[in-house]
Amino acid sequence: MRGPADARLIAMELERARRRTDALLAPLADEQLVRQVSPLMSPLVWDFAHIGHFEELWLLRNVGGREPIRAEHDDVYDAFAHERSERGELPMLAPDAADAYVRAVRQGVLALIDELDWSADDGLLARGFVVGMVLQHELQHQETMTQTLQLGAMPGPLSGRPPEVTLEGEVLVEAGPFTLGAEGSEPWAYDNEHPAHELSLPAFKIDRAPVTNGEYVRFMNAGGYEQEAVWSAEGWAWRKGERTQAPLFWLRDGGQWRRRRFDEVEPLPPCEPVQHVSWWEADAYARWAGKRLPSEPEWEKAARTRASELEHLQGAVWQWTSSHFAGYPGFRAFPYPEYSEVFFGSDYRVLRGGAWVTDPVVARTSFRNWDFPQRRQIFSGIRCADDA
């Protein structure tokens, strides 16, 4: 639900998201929930209780005026106070206690929703923005937790794979202006998607579909990981330092490539989009193919004007762009600067689209994802572009 706020529909969306979270964690033992599988990721039980704490903070306390359920949660579950690598040592709630806490918060929130005036002229309440923010926070953490399941070789979602690619070739996007960013029809858009503004681009070409596993294998077989000429200087240094020879989770089995998908190892599906590649790998592949990565504005213009001719813009893999993460002209942080503003700069690259695990509420055309260029645990892939 992304339209005007309605208490019943808001409650339904929150409960739909919670069922999705519960289904993700249900197959796991307590040992798996508390284990820190990588310094890149939090223990799953920390993520789960953090979802509840964020909901308590913004809805029960900031909007509802309630007192904290447990004051010590404000430190333990503050994502900016503790790096992911140290969260396994924090005094986290045990799985049963985390479940009870999260459910108590939700019970209070469902009662509060009926009491609020969603038509009020208030930035948080208007059109249900604050509930949309809490909802998306949970949906985004589902994707983060799915990354943890993949890194930890734990059971994953039953539908845990991207759809196959069926199209090939390129689409020409004509020169001219378009509107970049979220407009009024997206009431739950984040601050970094605003303000919408007109931008004019020269003509360019963009691939109809993401790069497949089979296409990426051809890059590898052609010596792509050994050809310094197709890598940027920083990318080549990263590749040598990491001794990378294939996407993350790929395994060599004699003359064939296999991959680990959560707790199973399977033959590499050649027609699925390649995923778990870094920005450096995506950039090198595009250079090898005689192309480049699209800029963030190019990706959005193609999505807005040629969507009927492009495959898997959303619902397959996140697609790396050439752009650094920055605010749009006239950017204003809302409702807190730590969501977007602290990440602006040259350290992060933008990804667009949305992966197979990304909920449609999040995977809107204007949504901006970002990460370090070396990250590969994310469900990231490649869509190439070129000058016209």
mmCIF file of N, CA, C and O in Angstrom, residues 168-254:
data_model
loop_
_atom_site.group_PDB
_atom_site.id
_atom_site.type_symbol
_atom_site.label_atom_id
_atom_site.label_comp_id
_atom_site.label_asym_id
_atom_site.label_seq_id
_atom_site.Cartn_x
_atom_site.Cartn_y
_atom_site.Cartn_z
ATOM 1 N N GLU A 168 17.643 -10.384 -25.271
ATOM 2 C CA GLU A 168 19.033 -9.988 -25.542
ATOM 3 C C GLU A 168 19.003 -8.717 -26.381
ATOM 4 O O GLU A 168 17.957 -8.254 -26.835
ATOM 5 N N GLY A 169 20.181 -8.141 -26.569
ATOM 6 C CA GLY A 169 20.263 -6.926 -27.368
ATOM 7 C C GLY A 169 20.153 -5.672 -26.523
ATOM 8 O O GLY A 169 20.162 -5.715 -25.287
ATOM 9 N N GLU A 170 20.029 -4.538 -27.230
ATOM 10 C CA GLU A 170 20.030 -3.232 -26.571
ATOM 11 C C GLU A 170 18.794 -2.429 -26.962
ATOM 12 O O GLU A 170 18.129 -2.732 -27.954
ATOM 13 N N VAL A 171 18.525 -1.407 -26.170
ATOM 14 C CA VAL A 171 17.472 -0.446 -26.453
ATOM 15 C C VAL A 171 18.112 0.932 -26.539
ATOM 16 O O VAL A 171 18.964 1.284 -25.722
ATOM 17 N N LEU A 172 17.692 1.708 -27.539
ATOM 18 C CA LEU A 172 18.155 3.089 -27.659
ATOM 19 C C LEU A 172 17.213 3.994 -26.874
ATOM 20 O O LEU A 172 16.005 3.961 -27.069
ATOM 21 N N VAL A 173 17.780 4.788 -25.987
ATOM 22 C CA VAL A 173 17.013 5.778 -25.232
ATOM 23 C C VAL A 173 17.357 7.142 -25.816
ATOM 24 O O VAL A 173 18.513 7.574 -25.783
ATOM 25 N N GLU A 174 16.370 7.795 -26.362
ATOM 26 C CA GLU A 174 16.601 9.050 -27.071
ATOM 27 C C GLU A 174 17.042 10.163 -26.120
ATOM 28 O O GLU A 174 16.735 10.160 -24.926
ATOM 29 N N ALA A 175 17.759 11.132 -26.681
ATOM 30 C CA ALA A 175 18.189 12.298 -25.919
ATOM 31 C C ALA A 175 16.978 13.128 -25.496
ATOM 32 O O ALA A 175 15.929 13.095 -26.137
ATOM 33 N N GLY A 176 17.159 13.859 -24.382
ATOM 34 C CA GLY A 176 16.093 14.757 -23.961
ATOM 35 C C GLY A 176 15.875 14.729 -22.463
ATOM 36 O O GLY A 176 16.537 13.983 -21.719
ATOM 37 N N PRO A 177 14.925 15.524 -21.985
ATOM 38 C CA PRO A 177 14.687 15.649 -20.547
ATOM 39 C C PRO A 177 13.784 14.549 -20.010
ATOM 40 O O PRO A 177 13.020 13.928 -20.740
ATOM 41 N N PHE A 178 13.884 14.333 -18.715
ATOM 42 C CA PHE A 178 12.971 13.450 -17.985
ATOM 43 C C PHE A 178 13.015 13.885 -16.527
ATOM 44 O O PHE A 178 13.864 14.687 -16.126
ATOM 45 N N THR A 179 12.134 13.334 -15.709
ATOM 46 C CA THR A 179 12.086 13.666 -14.289
ATOM 47 C C THR A 179 12.791 12.580 -13.489
ATOM 48 O O THR A 179 12.384 11.413 -13.516
ATOM 49 N N LEU A 180 13.842 12.969 -12.781
ATOM 50 C CA LEU A 180 14.607 12.064 -11.925
ATOM 51 C C LEU A 180 14.134 12.232 -10.489
ATOM 52 O O LEU A 180 14.057 13.347 -9.985
ATOM 53 N N GLY A 181 13.799 11.132 -9.843
ATOM 54 C CA GLY A 181 13.409 11.193 -8.449
ATOM 55 C C GLY A 181 11.938 10.909 -8.229
ATOM 56 O O GLY A 181 11.153 10.765 -9.170
ATOM 57 N N ALA A 182 11.561 10.845 -6.958
ATOM 58 C CA ALA A 182 10.192 10.484 -6.575
ATOM 59 C C ALA A 182 9.283 11.693 -6.630
ATOM 60 O O ALA A 182 9.607 12.760 -6.113
ATOM 61 N N GLU A 183 8.126 11.502 -7.237
ATOM 62 C CA GLU A 183 7.123 12.558 -7.303
ATOM 63 C C GLU A 183 6.004 12.261 -6.294
ATOM 64 O O GLU A 183 6.109 11.348 -5.482
ATOM 65 N N GLY A 184 4.951 13.004 -6.364
ATOM 66 C CA GLY A 184 3.897 12.922 -5.364
ATOM 67 C C GLY A 184 3.197 11.584 -5.262
ATOM 68 O O GLY A 184 2.567 11.279 -4.254
ATOM 69 N N SER A 185 3.295 10.760 -6.293
ATOM 70 C CA SER A 185 2.634 9.459 -6.265
ATOM 71 C C SER A 185 3.370 8.448 -5.392
ATOM 72 O O SER A 185 2.904 7.320 -5.229
ATOM 73 N N GLU A 186 4.511 8.822 -4.834
ATOM 74 C CA GLU A 186 5.303 7.931 -3.984
ATOM 75 C C GLU A 186 5.402 8.540 -2.583
ATOM 76 O O GLU A 186 6.422 9.109 -2.198
ATOM 77 N N PRO A 187 4.344 8.435 -1.780
ATOM 78 C CA PRO A 187 4.343 9.106 -0.472
ATOM 79 C C PRO A 187 5.318 8.520 0.530
ATOM 80 O O PRO A 187 5.620 9.154 1.535
ATOM 81 N N TRP A 188 5.797 7.298 0.283
ATOM 82 C CA TRP A 188 6.709 6.664 1.227
ATOM 83 C C TRP A 188 8.161 6.710 0.752
ATOM 84 O O TRP A 188 9.016 6.021 1.297
ATOM 85 N N ALA A 189 8.461 7.484 -0.263
ATOM 86 C CA ALA A 189 9.836 7.597 -0.756
ATOM 87 C C ALA A 189 10.730 8.212 0.317
ATOM 88 O O ALA A 189 10.308 9.071 1.089
ATOM 89 N N TYR A 190 11.992 7.777 0.327
ATOM 90 C CA TYR A 190 12.959 8.287 1.296
ATOM 91 C C TYR A 190 13.480 9.658 0.877
ATOM 92 O O TYR A 190 13.327 10.084 -0.271
ATOM 93 N N ASP A 191 14.164 10.313 1.819
ATOM 94 C CA ASP A 191 14.658 11.668 1.549
ATOM 95 C C ASP A 191 15.617 11.721 0.366
ATOM 96 O O ASP A 191 15.620 12.685 -0.400
ATOM 97 N N ASN A 192 16.427 10.675 0.163
ATOM 98 C CA ASN A 192 17.401 10.714 -0.940
ATOM 99 C C ASN A 192 16.759 10.586 -2.321
ATOM 100 O O ASN A 192 17.436 10.791 -3.326
ATOM 101 N N GLU A 193 15.466 10.264 -2.367
ATOM 102 C CA GLU A 193 14.738 10.207 -3.638
ATOM 103 C C GLU A 193 14.129 11.564 -4.010
ATOM 104 O O GLU A 193 13.551 11.704 -5.077
ATOM 105 N N HIS A 194 14.252 12.533 -3.106
ATOM 106 C CA HIS A 194 13.699 13.872 -3.301
ATOM 107 C C HIS A 194 14.825 14.908 -3.407
ATOM 108 O O HIS A 194 15.919 14.676 -2.894
ATOM 109 N N PRO A 195 14.558 16.064 -3.982
ATOM 110 C CA PRO A 195 13.334 16.393 -4.720
ATOM 111 C C PRO A 195 13.407 15.894 -6.159
ATOM 112 O O PRO A 195 14.494 15.821 -6.752
ATOM 113 N N ALA A 196 12.255 15.531 -6.707
ATOM 114 C CA ALA A 196 12.198 15.204 -8.130
ATOM 115 C C ALA A 196 12.587 16.442 -8.935
ATOM 116 O O ALA A 196 12.225 17.562 -8.582
ATOM 117 N N HIS A 197 13.363 16.242 -9.980
ATOM 118 C CA HIS A 197 13.832 17.385 -10.765
ATOM 119 C C HIS A 197 14.070 16.954 -12.209
ATOM 120 O O HIS A 197 14.339 15.783 -12.488
ATOM 121 N N GLU A 198 13.939 17.905 -13.105
ATOM 122 C CA GLU A 198 14.131 17.604 -14.524
ATOM 123 C C GLU A 198 15.610 17.553 -14.849
ATOM 124 O O GLU A 198 16.403 18.369 -14.394
ATOM 125 N N LEU A 199 15.968 16.561 -15.651
ATOM 126 C CA LEU A 199 17.353 16.364 -16.076
ATOM 127 C C LEU A 199 17.343 15.987 -17.546
ATOM 128 O O LEU A 199 16.492 15.215 -17.987
ATOM 129 N N SER A 200 18.285 16.519 -18.302
ATOM 130 C CA SER A 200 18.375 16.193 -19.727
ATOM 131 C C SER A 200 19.627 15.361 -19.969
ATOM 132 O O SER A 200 20.712 15.696 -19.471
ATOM 133 N N LEU A 201 19.481 14.277 -20.702
ATOM 134 C CA LEU A 201 20.598 13.375 -20.984
ATOM 135 C C LEU A 201 20.784 13.233 -22.482
ATOM 136 O O LEU A 201 19.815 13.271 -23.247
ATOM 137 N N PRO A 202 22.033 13.014 -22.931
ATOM 138 C CA PRO A 202 22.232 12.644 -24.330
ATOM 139 C C PRO A 202 21.708 11.233 -24.579
ATOM 140 O O PRO A 202 21.467 10.463 -23.644
ATOM 141 N N ALA A 203 21.518 10.895 -25.824
ATOM 142 C CA ALA A 203 21.051 9.550 -26.167
ATOM 143 C C ALA A 203 22.061 8.502 -25.698
ATOM 144 O O ALA A 203 23.268 8.744 -25.673
ATOM 145 N N PHE A 204 21.544 7.337 -25.320
ATOM 146 C CA PHE A 204 22.410 6.231 -24.899
ATOM 147 C C PHE A 204 21.706 4.913 -25.181
ATOM 148 O O PHE A 204 20.502 4.874 -25.451
ATOM 149 N N LYS A 205 22.458 3.842 -25.124
ATOM 150 C CA LYS A 205 21.908 2.501 -25.274
ATOM 151 C C LYS A 205 22.050 1.757 -23.953
ATOM 152 O O LYS A 205 23.012 1.956 -23.211
ATOM 153 N N ILE A 206 21.094 0.887 -23.684
ATOM 154 C CA ILE A 206 21.137 0.079 -22.465
ATOM 155 C C ILE A 206 20.675 -1.331 -22.791
ATOM 156 O O ILE A 206 19.806 -1.529 -23.651
ATOM 157 N N ASP A 207 21.290 -2.310 -22.167
ATOM 158 C CA ASP A 207 20.938 -3.702 -22.448
ATOM 159 C C ASP A 207 19.499 -4.004 -22.030
ATOM 160 O O ASP A 207 19.014 -3.513 -21.015
ATOM 161 N N ARG A 208 18.841 -4.830 -22.829
ATOM 162 C CA ARG A 208 17.464 -5.214 -22.517
ATOM 163 C C ARG A 208 17.372 -6.042 -21.244
ATOM 164 O O ARG A 208 16.317 -6.084 -20.597
ATOM 165 N N ALA A 209 18.435 -6.717 -20.877
ATOM 166 C CA ALA A 209 18.379 -7.649 -19.746
ATOM 167 C C ALA A 209 19.696 -7.624 -18.972
ATOM 168 O O ALA A 209 20.731 -7.186 -19.487
ATOM 169 N N PRO A 210 19.672 -8.107 -17.744
ATOM 170 C CA PRO A 210 20.927 -8.230 -16.995
ATOM 171 C C PRO A 210 21.844 -9.288 -17.604
ATOM 172 O O PRO A 210 21.403 -10.180 -18.339
ATOM 173 N N VAL A 211 23.106 -9.183 -17.290
ATOM 174 C CA VAL A 211 24.101 -10.167 -17.718
ATOM 175 C C VAL A 211 23.810 -11.503 -17.036
ATOM 176 O O VAL A 211 23.535 -11.560 -15.834
ATOM 177 N N THR A 212 23.864 -12.595 -17.795
ATOM 178 C CA THR A 212 23.567 -13.920 -17.256
ATOM 179 C C THR A 212 24.833 -14.603 -16.745
ATOM 180 O O THR A 212 25.958 -14.199 -17.046
ATOM 181 N N ASN A 213 24.624 -15.698 -15.996
ATOM 182 C CA ASN A 213 25.756 -16.520 -15.568
ATOM 183 C C ASN A 213 26.546 -17.033 -16.767
ATOM 184 O O ASN A 213 27.782 -17.055 -16.758
ATOM 185 N N GLY A 214 25.821 -17.469 -17.804
ATOM 186 C CA GLY A 214 26.505 -17.990 -18.985
ATOM 187 C C GLY A 214 27.374 -16.948 -19.659
ATOM 188 O O GLY A 214 28.496 -17.233 -20.095
ATOM 189 N N GLU A 215 26.869 -15.712 -19.748
ATOM 190 C CA GLU A 215 27.665 -14.629 -20.338
ATOM 191 C C GLU A 215 28.869 -14.302 -19.464
ATOM 192 O O GLU A 215 29.967 -14.028 -19.973
ATOM 193 N N TYR A 216 28.683 -14.359 -18.165
ATOM 194 C CA TYR A 216 29.802 -14.058 -17.279
ATOM 195 C C TYR A 216 30.873 -15.144 -17.346
ATOM 196 O O TYR A 216 32.072 -14.859 -17.245
ATOM 197 N N VAL A 217 30.464 -16.398 -17.522
ATOM 198 C CA VAL A 217 31.439 -17.481 -17.695
ATOM 199 C C VAL A 217 32.301 -17.240 -18.930
ATOM 200 O O VAL A 217 33.509 -17.510 -18.922
ATOM 201 N N ARG A 218 31.705 -16.702 -19.989
ATOM 202 C CA ARG A 218 32.493 -16.403 -21.184
ATOM 203 C C ARG A 218 33.545 -15.335 -20.891
ATOM 204 O O ARG A 218 34.673 -15.405 -21.401
ATOM 205 N N PHE A 219 33.207 -14.362 -20.095
ATOM 206 C CA PHE A 219 34.178 -13.364 -19.644
ATOM 207 C C PHE A 219 35.316 -14.040 -18.877
ATOM 208 O O PHE A 219 36.503 -13.737 -19.097
ATOM 209 N N MET A 220 34.975 -14.964 -18.006
ATOM 210 C CA MET A 220 35.996 -15.667 -17.229
ATOM 211 C C MET A 220 36.859 -16.552 -18.121
ATOM 212 O O MET A 220 38.089 -16.567 -17.996
ATOM 213 N N ASN A 221 36.210 -17.280 -19.032
ATOM 214 C CA ASN A 221 36.961 -18.172 -19.921
ATOM 215 C C ASN A 221 37.881 -17.407 -20.865
ATOM 216 O O ASN A 221 38.880 -17.944 -21.340
ATOM 217 N N ALA A 222 37.533 -16.152 -21.150
ATOM 218 C CA ALA A 222 38.372 -15.309 -21.997
ATOM 219 C C ALA A 222 39.517 -14.664 -21.219
ATOM 220 O O ALA A 222 40.258 -13.838 -21.769
ATOM 221 N N GLY A 223 39.653 -15.038 -19.960
ATOM 222 C CA GLY A 223 40.739 -14.494 -19.141
ATOM 223 C C GLY A 223 40.410 -13.158 -18.520
ATOM 224 O O GLY A 223 41.321 -12.384 -18.189
ATOM 225 N N GLY A 224 39.114 -12.890 -18.315
ATOM 226 C CA GLY A 224 38.719 -11.592 -17.794
ATOM 227 C C GLY A 224 39.338 -11.239 -16.460
ATOM 228 O O GLY A 224 39.649 -10.072 -16.200
ATOM 229 N N TYR A 225 39.536 -12.234 -15.610
ATOM 230 C CA TYR A 225 40.136 -11.964 -14.300
ATOM 231 C C TYR A 225 41.657 -11.826 -14.373
ATOM 232 O O TYR A 225 42.284 -11.476 -13.376
ATOM 233 N N GLU A 226 42.229 -12.117 -15.533
ATOM 234 C CA GLU A 226 43.679 -12.011 -15.686
ATOM 235 C C GLU A 226 44.096 -10.838 -16.568
ATOM 236 O O GLU A 226 45.292 -10.545 -16.685
ATOM 237 N N GLN A 227 43.131 -10.163 -17.181
ATOM 238 C CA GLN A 227 43.446 -9.061 -18.097
ATOM 239 C C GLN A 227 43.376 -7.731 -17.361
ATOM 240 O O GLN A 227 42.304 -7.155 -17.169
ATOM 241 N N GLU A 228 44.511 -7.228 -16.961
ATOM 242 C CA GLU A 228 44.549 -5.972 -16.226
ATOM 243 C C GLU A 228 43.931 -4.834 -17.038
ATOM 244 O O GLU A 228 43.355 -3.887 -16.474
ATOM 245 N N ALA A 229 43.993 -4.941 -18.365
ATOM 246 C CA ALA A 229 43.531 -3.848 -19.220
ATOM 247 C C ALA A 229 42.035 -3.582 -19.089
ATOM 248 O O ALA A 229 41.585 -2.469 -19.375
ATOM 249 N N VAL A 230 41.246 -4.584 -18.676
ATOM 250 C CA VAL A 230 39.798 -4.358 -18.584
ATOM 251 C C VAL A 230 39.372 -3.920 -17.179
ATOM 252 O O VAL A 230 38.183 -3.715 -16.936
ATOM 253 N N TRP A 231 40.333 -3.778 -16.288
ATOM 254 C CA TRP A 231 40.027 -3.365 -14.927
ATOM 255 C C TRP A 231 40.516 -1.942 -14.698
ATOM 256 O O TRP A 231 41.530 -1.512 -15.247
ATOM 257 N N SER A 232 39.792 -1.195 -13.866
ATOM 258 C CA SER A 232 40.321 0.077 -13.399
ATOM 259 C C SER A 232 41.505 -0.207 -12.479
ATOM 260 O O SER A 232 41.690 -1.329 -11.998
ATOM 261 N N ALA A 233 42.306 0.808 -12.215
ATOM 262 C CA ALA A 233 43.462 0.613 -11.341
ATOM 263 C C ALA A 233 43.027 0.148 -9.950
ATOM 264 O O ALA A 233 43.616 -0.777 -9.367
ATOM 265 N N GLU A 234 41.961 0.767 -9.423
ATOM 266 C CA GLU A 234 41.480 0.380 -8.095
ATOM 267 C C GLU A 234 40.880 -1.019 -8.123
ATOM 268 O O GLU A 234 41.062 -1.809 -7.185
ATOM 269 N N GLY A 235 40.173 -1.341 -9.209
ATOM 270 C CA GLY A 235 39.579 -2.656 -9.322
ATOM 271 C C GLY A 235 40.618 -3.753 -9.437
ATOM 272 O O GLY A 235 40.475 -4.832 -8.845
ATOM 273 N N TRP A 236 41.686 -3.490 -10.192
ATOM 274 C CA TRP A 236 42.756 -4.477 -10.340
ATOM 275 C C TRP A 236 43.456 -4.708 -9.003
ATOM 276 O O TRP A 236 43.780 -5.848 -8.651
ATOM 277 N N ALA A 237 43.674 -3.644 -8.246
ATOM 278 C CA ALA A 237 44.284 -3.786 -6.927
ATOM 279 C C ALA A 237 43.382 -4.612 -6.008
ATOM 280 O O ALA A 237 43.867 -5.459 -5.233
ATOM 281 N N TRP A 238 42.070 -4.369 -6.092
ATOM 282 C CA TRP A 238 41.142 -5.169 -5.289
ATOM 283 C C TRP A 238 41.181 -6.625 -5.719
ATOM 284 O O TRP A 238 41.246 -7.524 -4.871
ATOM 285 N N ARG A 239 41.147 -6.897 -7.018
ATOM 286 C CA ARG A 239 41.133 -8.281 -7.493
ATOM 287 C C ARG A 239 42.378 -9.032 -7.055
ATOM 288 O O ARG A 239 42.317 -10.175 -6.604
ATOM 289 N N LYS A 240 43.531 -8.385 -7.163
ATOM 290 C CA LYS A 240 44.774 -9.044 -6.752
ATOM 291 C C LYS A 240 44.803 -9.245 -5.242
ATOM 292 O O LYS A 240 45.237 -10.307 -4.764
ATOM 293 N N GLY A 241 44.369 -8.231 -4.505
ATOM 294 C CA GLY A 241 44.388 -8.349 -3.055
ATOM 295 C C GLY A 241 43.470 -9.446 -2.533
ATOM 296 O O GLY A 241 43.804 -10.149 -1.578
ATOM 297 N N GLU A 242 42.327 -9.601 -3.167
ATOM 298 C CA GLU A 242 41.355 -10.619 -2.764
ATOM 299 C C GLU A 242 41.571 -11.959 -3.461
ATOM 300 O O GLU A 242 40.931 -12.956 -3.105
ATOM 301 N N ARG A 243 42.436 -11.960 -4.478
ATOM 302 C CA ARG A 243 42.681 -13.173 -5.289
ATOM 303 C C ARG A 243 41.367 -13.715 -5.855
ATOM 304 O O ARG A 243 41.129 -14.929 -5.899
ATOM 305 N N THR A 244 40.543 -12.818 -6.305
ATOM 306 C CA THR A 244 39.218 -13.184 -6.808
ATOM 307 C C THR A 244 39.312 -13.777 -8.209
ATOM 308 O O THR A 244 39.987 -13.232 -9.076
ATOM 309 N N GLN A 245 38.618 -14.875 -8.430
ATOM 310 C CA GLN A 245 38.612 -15.540 -9.724
ATOM 311 C C GLN A 245 37.210 -15.810 -10.258
ATOM 312 O O GLN A 245 37.057 -16.282 -11.386
ATOM 313 N N ALA A 246 36.184 -15.492 -9.447
ATOM 314 C CA ALA A 246 34.803 -15.795 -9.843
ATOM 315 C C ALA A 246 33.879 -15.045 -8.897
ATOM 316 O O ALA A 246 34.301 -14.562 -7.838
ATOM 317 N N PRO A 247 32.595 -14.926 -9.242
ATOM 318 C CA PRO A 247 31.643 -14.334 -8.298
ATOM 319 C C PRO A 247 31.633 -15.094 -6.972
ATOM 320 O O PRO A 247 31.977 -16.283 -6.906
ATOM 321 N N LEU A 248 31.220 -14.407 -5.933
ATOM 322 C CA LEU A 248 31.138 -15.024 -4.618
ATOM 323 C C LEU A 248 30.169 -16.199 -4.655
ATOM 324 O O LEU A 248 29.139 -16.148 -5.329
ATOM 325 N N PHE A 249 30.547 -17.263 -3.961
ATOM 326 C CA PHE A 249 29.753 -18.492 -3.807
ATOM 327 C C PHE A 249 29.833 -19.417 -5.025
ATOM 328 O O PHE A 249 29.152 -20.443 -5.046
ATOM 329 N N TRP A 250 30.651 -19.094 -6.045
ATOM 330 C CA TRP A 250 30.877 -20.015 -7.147
ATOM 331 C C TRP A 250 31.985 -20.994 -6.763
ATOM 332 O O TRP A 250 32.966 -20.625 -6.108
ATOM 333 N N LEU A 251 31.827 -22.252 -7.195
ATOM 334 C CA LEU A 251 32.767 -23.321 -6.865
ATOM 335 C C LEU A 251 33.167 -24.046 -8.139
ATOM 336 O O LEU A 251 32.321 -24.383 -8.967
ATOM 337 N N ARG A 252 34.453 -24.318 -8.268
ATOM 338 C CA ARG A 252 34.939 -25.062 -9.438
ATOM 339 C C ARG A 252 34.802 -26.554 -9.167
ATOM 340 O O ARG A 252 35.235 -27.058 -8.131
ATOM 341 N N ASP A 253 34.186 -27.273 -10.095
ATOM 342 C CA ASP A 253 33.987 -28.716 -9.967
ATOM 343 C C ASP A 253 34.464 -29.365 -11.252
ATOM 344 O O ASP A 253 33.709 -29.504 -12.219
ATOM 345 N N GLY A 254 35.736 -29.740 -11.273
ATOM 346 C CA GLY A 254 36.314 -30.255 -12.502
ATOM 347 C C GLY A 254 36.316 -29.172 -13.560
ATOM 348 O O GLY A 254 36.852 -28.087 -13.367
#
